[in-house]
Short mmCIF file of C-alpha atoms in Angstrom, two decimals:
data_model
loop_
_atom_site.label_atom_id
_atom_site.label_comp_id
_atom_site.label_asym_id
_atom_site.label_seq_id
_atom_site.Cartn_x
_atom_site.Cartn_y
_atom_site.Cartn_z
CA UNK Z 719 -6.84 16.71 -2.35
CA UNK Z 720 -5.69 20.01 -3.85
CA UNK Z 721 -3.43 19.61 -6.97
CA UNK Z 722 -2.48 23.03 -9.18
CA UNK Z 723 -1.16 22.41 -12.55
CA UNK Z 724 2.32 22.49 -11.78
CA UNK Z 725 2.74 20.38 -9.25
CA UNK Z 726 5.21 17.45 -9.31
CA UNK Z 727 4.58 14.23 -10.85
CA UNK Z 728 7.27 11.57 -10.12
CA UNK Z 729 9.45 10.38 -12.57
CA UNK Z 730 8.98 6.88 -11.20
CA UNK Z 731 6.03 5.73 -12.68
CA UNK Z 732 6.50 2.91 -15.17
CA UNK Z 733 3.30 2.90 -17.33
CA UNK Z 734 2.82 -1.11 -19.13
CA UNK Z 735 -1.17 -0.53 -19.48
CA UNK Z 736 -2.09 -2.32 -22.86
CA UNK Z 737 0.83 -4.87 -22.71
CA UNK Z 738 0.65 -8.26 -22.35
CA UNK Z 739 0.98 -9.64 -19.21
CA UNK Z 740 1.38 -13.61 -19.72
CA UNK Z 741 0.41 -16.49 -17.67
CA UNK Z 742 -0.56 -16.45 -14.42
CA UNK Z 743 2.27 -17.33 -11.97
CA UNK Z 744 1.32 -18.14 -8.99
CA UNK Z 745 4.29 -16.88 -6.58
CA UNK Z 746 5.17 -19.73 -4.70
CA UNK Z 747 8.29 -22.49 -4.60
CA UNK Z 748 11.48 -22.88 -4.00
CA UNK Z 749 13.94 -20.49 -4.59
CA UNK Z 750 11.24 -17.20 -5.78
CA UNK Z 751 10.35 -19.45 -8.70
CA UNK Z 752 6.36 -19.83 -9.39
CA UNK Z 753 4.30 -22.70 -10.68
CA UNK Z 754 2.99 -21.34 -14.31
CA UNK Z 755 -0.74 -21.48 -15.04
CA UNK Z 756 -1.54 -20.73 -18.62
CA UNK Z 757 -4.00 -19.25 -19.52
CA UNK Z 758 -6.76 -20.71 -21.60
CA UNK Z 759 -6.48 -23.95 -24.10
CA UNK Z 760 -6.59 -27.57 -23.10
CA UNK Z 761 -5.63 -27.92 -19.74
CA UNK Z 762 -5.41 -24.06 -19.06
CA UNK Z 763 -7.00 -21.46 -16.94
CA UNK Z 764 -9.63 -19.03 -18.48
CA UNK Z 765 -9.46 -15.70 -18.14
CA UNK Z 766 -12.77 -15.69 -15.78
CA UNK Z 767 -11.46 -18.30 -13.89
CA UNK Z 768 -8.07 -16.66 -13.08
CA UNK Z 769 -10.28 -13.59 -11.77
CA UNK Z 770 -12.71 -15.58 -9.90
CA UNK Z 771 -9.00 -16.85 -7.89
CA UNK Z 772 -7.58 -13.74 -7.72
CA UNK Z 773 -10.90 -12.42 -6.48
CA UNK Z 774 -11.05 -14.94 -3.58
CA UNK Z 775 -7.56 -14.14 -2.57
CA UNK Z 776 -8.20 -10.53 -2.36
CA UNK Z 777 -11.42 -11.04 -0.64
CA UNK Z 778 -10.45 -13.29 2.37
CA UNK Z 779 -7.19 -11.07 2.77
CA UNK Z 780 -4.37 -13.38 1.52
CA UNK Z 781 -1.81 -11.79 0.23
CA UNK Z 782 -0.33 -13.03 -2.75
CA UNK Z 783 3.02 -12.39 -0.91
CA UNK Z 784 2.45 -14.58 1.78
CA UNK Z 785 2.50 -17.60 -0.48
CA UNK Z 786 5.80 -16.44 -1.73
CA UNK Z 787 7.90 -15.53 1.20
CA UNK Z 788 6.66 -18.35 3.61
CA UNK Z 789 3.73 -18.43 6.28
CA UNK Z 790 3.67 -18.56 9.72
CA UNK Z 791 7.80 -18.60 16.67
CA UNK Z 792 6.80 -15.16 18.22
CA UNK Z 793 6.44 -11.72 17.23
CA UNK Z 794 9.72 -10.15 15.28
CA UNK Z 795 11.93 -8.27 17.57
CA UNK Z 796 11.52 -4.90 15.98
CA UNK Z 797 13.15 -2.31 17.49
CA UNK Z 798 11.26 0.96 18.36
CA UNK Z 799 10.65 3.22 14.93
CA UNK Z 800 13.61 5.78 13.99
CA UNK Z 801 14.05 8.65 15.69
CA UNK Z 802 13.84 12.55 13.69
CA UNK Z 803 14.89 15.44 15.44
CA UNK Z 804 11.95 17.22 15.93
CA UNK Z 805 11.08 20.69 14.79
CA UNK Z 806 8.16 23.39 16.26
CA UNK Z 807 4.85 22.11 15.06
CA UNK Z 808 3.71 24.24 12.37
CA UNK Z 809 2.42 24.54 8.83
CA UNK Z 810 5.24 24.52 7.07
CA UNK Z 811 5.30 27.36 4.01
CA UNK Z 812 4.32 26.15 0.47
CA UNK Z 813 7.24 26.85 -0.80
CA UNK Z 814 9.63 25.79 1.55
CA UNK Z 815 9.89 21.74 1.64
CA UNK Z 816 12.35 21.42 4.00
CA UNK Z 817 10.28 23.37 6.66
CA UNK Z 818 8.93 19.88 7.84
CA UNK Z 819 7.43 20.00 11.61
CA UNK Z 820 7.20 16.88 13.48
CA UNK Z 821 9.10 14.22 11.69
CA UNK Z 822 10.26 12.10 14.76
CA UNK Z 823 -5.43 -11.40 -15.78
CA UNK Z 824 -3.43 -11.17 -18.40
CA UNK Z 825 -4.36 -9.42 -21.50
CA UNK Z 826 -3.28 -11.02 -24.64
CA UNK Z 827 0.37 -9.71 -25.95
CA UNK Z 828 0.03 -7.36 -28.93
CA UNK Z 829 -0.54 -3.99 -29.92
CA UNK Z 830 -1.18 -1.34 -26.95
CA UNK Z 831 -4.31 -0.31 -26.47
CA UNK Z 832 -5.34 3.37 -26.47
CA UNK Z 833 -5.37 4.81 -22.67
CA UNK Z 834 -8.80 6.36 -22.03
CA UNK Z 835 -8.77 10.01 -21.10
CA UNK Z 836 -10.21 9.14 -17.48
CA UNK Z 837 -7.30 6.98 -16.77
CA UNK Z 838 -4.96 9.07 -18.29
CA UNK Z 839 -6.10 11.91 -15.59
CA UNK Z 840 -5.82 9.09 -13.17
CA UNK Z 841 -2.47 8.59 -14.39
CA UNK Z 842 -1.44 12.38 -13.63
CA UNK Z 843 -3.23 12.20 -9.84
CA UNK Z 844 -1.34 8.73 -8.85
CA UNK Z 845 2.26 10.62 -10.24
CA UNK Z 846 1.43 13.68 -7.91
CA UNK Z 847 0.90 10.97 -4.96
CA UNK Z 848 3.87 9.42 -5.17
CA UNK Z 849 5.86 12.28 -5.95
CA UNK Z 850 4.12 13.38 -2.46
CA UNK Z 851 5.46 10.47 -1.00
CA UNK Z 852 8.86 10.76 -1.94
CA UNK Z 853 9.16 14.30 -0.85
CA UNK Z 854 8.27 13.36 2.70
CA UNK Z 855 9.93 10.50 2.96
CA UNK Z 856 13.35 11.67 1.66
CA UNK Z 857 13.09 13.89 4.63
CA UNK Z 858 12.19 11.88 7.13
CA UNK Z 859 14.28 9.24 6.29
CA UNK Z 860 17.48 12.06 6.17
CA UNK Z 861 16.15 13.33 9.48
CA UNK Z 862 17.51 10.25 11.46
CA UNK Z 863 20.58 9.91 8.91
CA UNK Z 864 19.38 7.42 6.44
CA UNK Z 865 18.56 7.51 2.85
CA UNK Z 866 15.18 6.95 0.96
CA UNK Z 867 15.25 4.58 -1.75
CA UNK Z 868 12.41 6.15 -3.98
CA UNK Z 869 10.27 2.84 -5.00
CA UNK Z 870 8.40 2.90 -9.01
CA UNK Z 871 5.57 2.77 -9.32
CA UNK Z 872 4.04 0.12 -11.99
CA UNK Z 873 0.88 1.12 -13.66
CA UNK Z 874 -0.45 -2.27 -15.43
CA UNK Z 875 -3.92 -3.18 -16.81
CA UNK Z 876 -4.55 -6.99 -16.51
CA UNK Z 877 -1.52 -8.73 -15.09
CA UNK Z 878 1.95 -7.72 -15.35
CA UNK Z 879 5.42 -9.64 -14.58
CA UNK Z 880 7.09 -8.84 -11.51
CA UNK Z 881 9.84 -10.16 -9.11
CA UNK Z 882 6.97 -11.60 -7.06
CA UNK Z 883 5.53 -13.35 -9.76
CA UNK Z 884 2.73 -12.66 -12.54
CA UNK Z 885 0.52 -9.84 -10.51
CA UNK Z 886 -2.94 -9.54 -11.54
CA UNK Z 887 -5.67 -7.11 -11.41
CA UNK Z 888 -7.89 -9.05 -9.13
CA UNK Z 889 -5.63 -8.88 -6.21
CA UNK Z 890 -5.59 -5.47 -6.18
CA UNK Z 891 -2.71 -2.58 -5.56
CA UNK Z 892 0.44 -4.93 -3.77
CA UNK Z 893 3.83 -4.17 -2.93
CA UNK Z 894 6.35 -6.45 -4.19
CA UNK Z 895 10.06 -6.26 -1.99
CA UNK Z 896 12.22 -8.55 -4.30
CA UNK Z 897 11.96 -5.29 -6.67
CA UNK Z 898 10.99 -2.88 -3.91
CA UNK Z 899 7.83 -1.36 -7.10
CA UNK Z 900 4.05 -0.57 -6.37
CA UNK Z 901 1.55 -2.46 -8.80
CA UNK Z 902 -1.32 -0.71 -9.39
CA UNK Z 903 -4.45 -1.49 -12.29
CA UNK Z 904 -6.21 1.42 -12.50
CA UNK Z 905 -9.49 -0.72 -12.77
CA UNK Z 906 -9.11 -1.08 -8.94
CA UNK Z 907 -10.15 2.42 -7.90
CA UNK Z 908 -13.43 1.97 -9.87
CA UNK Z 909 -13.84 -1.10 -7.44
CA UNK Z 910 -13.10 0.97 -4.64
CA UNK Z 911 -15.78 3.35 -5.60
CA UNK Z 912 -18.44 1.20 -6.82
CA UNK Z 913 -17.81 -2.25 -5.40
CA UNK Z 914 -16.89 -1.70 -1.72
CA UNK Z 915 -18.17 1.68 -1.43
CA UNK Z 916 -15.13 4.08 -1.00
CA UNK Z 917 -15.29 7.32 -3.10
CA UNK Z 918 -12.95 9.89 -3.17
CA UNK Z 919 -9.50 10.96 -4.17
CA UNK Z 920 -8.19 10.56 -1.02
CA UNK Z 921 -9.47 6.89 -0.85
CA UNK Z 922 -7.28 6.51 -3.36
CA UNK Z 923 -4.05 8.55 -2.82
CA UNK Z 924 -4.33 6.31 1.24
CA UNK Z 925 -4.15 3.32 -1.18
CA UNK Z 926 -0.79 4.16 -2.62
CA UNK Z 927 0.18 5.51 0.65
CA UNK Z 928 -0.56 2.26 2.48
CA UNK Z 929 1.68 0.56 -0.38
CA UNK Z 930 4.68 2.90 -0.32
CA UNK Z 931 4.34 1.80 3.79
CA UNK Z 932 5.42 -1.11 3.08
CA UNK Z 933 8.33 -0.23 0.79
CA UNK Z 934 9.57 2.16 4.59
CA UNK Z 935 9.30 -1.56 6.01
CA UNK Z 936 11.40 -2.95 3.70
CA UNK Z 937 14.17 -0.17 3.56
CA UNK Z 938 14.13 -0.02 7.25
CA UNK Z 939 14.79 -4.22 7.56
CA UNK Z 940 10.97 -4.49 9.62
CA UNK Z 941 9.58 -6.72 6.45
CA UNK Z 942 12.47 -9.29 6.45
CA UNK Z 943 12.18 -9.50 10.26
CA UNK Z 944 8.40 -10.18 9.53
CA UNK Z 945 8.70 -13.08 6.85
CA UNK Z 946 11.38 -14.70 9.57
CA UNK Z 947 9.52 -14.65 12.33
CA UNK Z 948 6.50 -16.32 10.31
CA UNK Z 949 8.33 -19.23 8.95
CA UNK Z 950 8.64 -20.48 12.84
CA UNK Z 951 5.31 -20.23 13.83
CA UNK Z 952 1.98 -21.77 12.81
CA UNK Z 953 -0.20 -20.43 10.45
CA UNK Z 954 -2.73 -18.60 12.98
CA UNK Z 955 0.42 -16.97 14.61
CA UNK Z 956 1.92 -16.08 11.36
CA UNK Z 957 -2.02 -14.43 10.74
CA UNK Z 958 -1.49 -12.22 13.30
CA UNK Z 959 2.07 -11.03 12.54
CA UNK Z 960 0.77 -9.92 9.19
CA UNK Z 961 -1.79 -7.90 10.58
CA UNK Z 962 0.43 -6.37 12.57
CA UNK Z 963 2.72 -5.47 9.77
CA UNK Z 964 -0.43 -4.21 7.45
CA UNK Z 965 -1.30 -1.92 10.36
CA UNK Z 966 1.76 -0.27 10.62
CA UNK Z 967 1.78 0.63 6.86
CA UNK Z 968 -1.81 1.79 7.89
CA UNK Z 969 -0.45 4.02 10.33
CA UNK Z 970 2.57 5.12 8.11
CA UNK Z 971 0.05 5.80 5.54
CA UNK Z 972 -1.55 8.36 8.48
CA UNK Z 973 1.66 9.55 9.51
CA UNK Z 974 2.34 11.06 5.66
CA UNK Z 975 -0.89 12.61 5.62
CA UNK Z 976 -0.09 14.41 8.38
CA UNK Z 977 3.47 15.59 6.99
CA UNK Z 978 2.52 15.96 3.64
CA UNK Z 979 -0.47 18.44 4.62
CA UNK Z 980 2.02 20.38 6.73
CA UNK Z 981 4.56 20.84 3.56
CA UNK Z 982 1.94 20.87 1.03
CA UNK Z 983 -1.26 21.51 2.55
CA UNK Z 984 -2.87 19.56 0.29
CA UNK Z 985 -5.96 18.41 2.43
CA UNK Z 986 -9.25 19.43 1.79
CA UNK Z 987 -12.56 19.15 4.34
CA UNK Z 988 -13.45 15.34 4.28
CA UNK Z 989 -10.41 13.77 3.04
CA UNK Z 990 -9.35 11.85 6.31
CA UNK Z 991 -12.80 10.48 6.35
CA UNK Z 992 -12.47 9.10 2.84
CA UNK Z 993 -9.55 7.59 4.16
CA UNK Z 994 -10.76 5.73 6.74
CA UNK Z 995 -14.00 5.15 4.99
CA UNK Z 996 -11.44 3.49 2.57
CA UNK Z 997 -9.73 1.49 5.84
CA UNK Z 998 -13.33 0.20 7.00
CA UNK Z 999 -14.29 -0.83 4.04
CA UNK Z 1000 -11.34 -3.02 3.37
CA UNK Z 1001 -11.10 -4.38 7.04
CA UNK Z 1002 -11.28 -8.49 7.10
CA UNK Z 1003 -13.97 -8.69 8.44
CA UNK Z 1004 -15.95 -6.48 6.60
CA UNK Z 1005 -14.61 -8.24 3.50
CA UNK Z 1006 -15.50 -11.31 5.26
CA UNK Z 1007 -18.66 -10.80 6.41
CA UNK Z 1008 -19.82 -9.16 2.76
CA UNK Z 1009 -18.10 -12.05 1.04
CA UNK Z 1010 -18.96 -15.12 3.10
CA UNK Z 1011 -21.56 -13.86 5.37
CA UNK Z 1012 -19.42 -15.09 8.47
CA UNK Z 1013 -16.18 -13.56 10.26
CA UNK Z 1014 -13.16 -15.59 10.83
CA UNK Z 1015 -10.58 -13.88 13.02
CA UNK Z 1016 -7.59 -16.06 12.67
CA UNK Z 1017 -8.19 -15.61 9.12
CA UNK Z 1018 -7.82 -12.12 9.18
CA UNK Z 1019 -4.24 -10.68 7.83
CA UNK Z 1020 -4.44 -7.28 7.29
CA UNK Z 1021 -6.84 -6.23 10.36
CA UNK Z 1022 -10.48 -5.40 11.29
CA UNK Z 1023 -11.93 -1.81 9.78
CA UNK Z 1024 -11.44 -0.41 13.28
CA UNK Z 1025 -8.49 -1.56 13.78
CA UNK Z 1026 -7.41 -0.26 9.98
CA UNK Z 1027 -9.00 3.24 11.13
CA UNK Z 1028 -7.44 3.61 14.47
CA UNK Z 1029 -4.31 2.92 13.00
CA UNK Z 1030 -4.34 5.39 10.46
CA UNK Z 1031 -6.23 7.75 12.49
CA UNK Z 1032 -2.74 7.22 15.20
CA UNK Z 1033 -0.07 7.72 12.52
CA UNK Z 1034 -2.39 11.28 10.92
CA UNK Z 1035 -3.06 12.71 14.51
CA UNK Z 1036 1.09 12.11 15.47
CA UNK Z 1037 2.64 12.98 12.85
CA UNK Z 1038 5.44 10.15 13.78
CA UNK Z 1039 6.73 7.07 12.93
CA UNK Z 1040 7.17 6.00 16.41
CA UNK Z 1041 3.59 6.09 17.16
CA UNK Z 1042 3.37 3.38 14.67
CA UNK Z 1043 5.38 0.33 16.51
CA UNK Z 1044 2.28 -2.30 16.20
CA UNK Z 1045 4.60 -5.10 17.33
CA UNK Z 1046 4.86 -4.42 20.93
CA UNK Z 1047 1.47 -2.61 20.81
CA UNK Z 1048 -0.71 -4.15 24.05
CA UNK Z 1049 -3.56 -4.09 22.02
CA UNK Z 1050 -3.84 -3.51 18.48
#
């Protein structure tokens, strides 16, 4: 991606790296509360152990969330995506932003821990992302008459409180809607690049783009429609609502590449294939197949790597959020 100096970082970033994070709670029970696991001592969790479950989550595609707001009758009536009034297709000036074309775990409590140069540049990349995303998606969202409810964005290392329950490193970046914030450990985008192959900057600024999708669910009512409609139907059904809901953040994760390039023209040759590099390699059933050898399709909650790439690919080529209606999609 192509940052200058002076470009905008958000003022939304929360930075906890090198605080404590507590015990594990797993989100869960009645009424948002969780069930505590400590960690460590007689009767507790380990520290290895709590990333060997976390690990397992993340690799057969449960979302932590999913426990929380309820699982699995029929597929949410959504209506069709806002409408923007649209403008001449065009790359929009630099230094115009309103010239927009086309818009239709834990560590142990105590003293903080220095913050490695590396991350710190992370740090600085991640705050231009999201200060990306917030420029677009003021506009769009004022384009059909609405206002955009800017999300934080929680930097943590290890595990870290939230409204969702104790969020650990393990499970990955996650979205959490009873306090509408991003959770991101740095340590993941090492994972990315090492562990399931995904280099890039891009790869990583699709990641938070993917996330702040799902915040545009919640603001536009499409997430609390979702966790309805999946308490009334079976598990399997409920399965394939979610996927249907992490392909649309997929595809809203495309459509802001598109409309950030045309305000910012930040793209550079091979970014959208890092990002869909990025999609394949987190697709069920690659995770599946790498972590258990076999693929289990009504397992699968977040979507195959082609169907993760065509997604994305959909939302970048259009440039609009209704291209992105997976729930009355014929075939996703």
């Amino acid at each position: 991606m192509r940052y200058e100096d002076d470009d905008r970082q958000s003022s939304n970033v929360d930075d906890r790296r090198g605080q404590g994070g507590g015990g594990f709670r797993f989100p869960g029970g009645g009424g948002g509360r969780g069930i505590q696991i400590p960690i460590g001592g007689r009767g507790g969790m380990s520290i290895t152990s709590l990333l060997i479950l976390g690990a397992i989550m993340l690799f057969f595609g449960i979302n932590p969330l999913d426990v929380l707001l309820g699982g699995g009758q029929g597929i949410p009536d959504i209506s069709n995506m806002p409408q923007q009034q649209q403008a001449p297709r065009r790359t929009a000036e630099r230094n115009n932003p309103f010239e927009i074309p086309g818009l239709p775990g834990a560590e142990p409590a105590g003293q903080e821990k220095p913050v490695p140069k590396a991350t710190d540049e992370m740090k600085v990349f991640i705050s231009r992302v999201l200060a990306d995303t917030e420029d677009v998606w003021n506009q769009v969202f004022q384009s059909f008459g609405r206002k955009y409810k800017e999300p934080q964005l929680v930097l943590f290392s290890g595990g870290t409180q939230t409204a969702c329950g104790t969020g650990v490193s393990a499970m990955g970046p996650f979205y959490c809607p009873l306090d509408q914030k991003v959770y991101v450990d740095l340590v993941f985008y090492d994972e990315l690049k090492r562990r399931f192959n995904a280099p890039g900057d891009f790869a990583q600024a699709y990641v938070i783009a993917h996330e702040v999708g799902h915040h545009v669910q919640t603001l536009l009512g499409i997430s609390d429609q979702v966790q309805r409609a999946k308490s009334r139907v079976s598990e399997r059904e409920g399965n394939r609502i979610q996927v249907m809901m992490e392909l649309q953040a997929d595809c809203l994760a495309g459509v802001w590449a598109n409309l950030n390039d045309q305000l910012k023209s930040r793209l550079e040759s091979g970014d959208i294939d890092e990002a869909l590099n990025a999609a394949s390699q987190i697709g069920d059933d690659m995770i599946q197949k790498r972590t258990q050898g076999r693929i289990v399709p009504d397992a699968f909650t977040h979507g195959t790597s082609a169907q993760r790439q065509a997604w994305f690919k959909r939302g970048f080529q259009s440039g609009e959020m209704k291209a992105c209606d997976t729930f009355k999609a014929d075939d996703l």
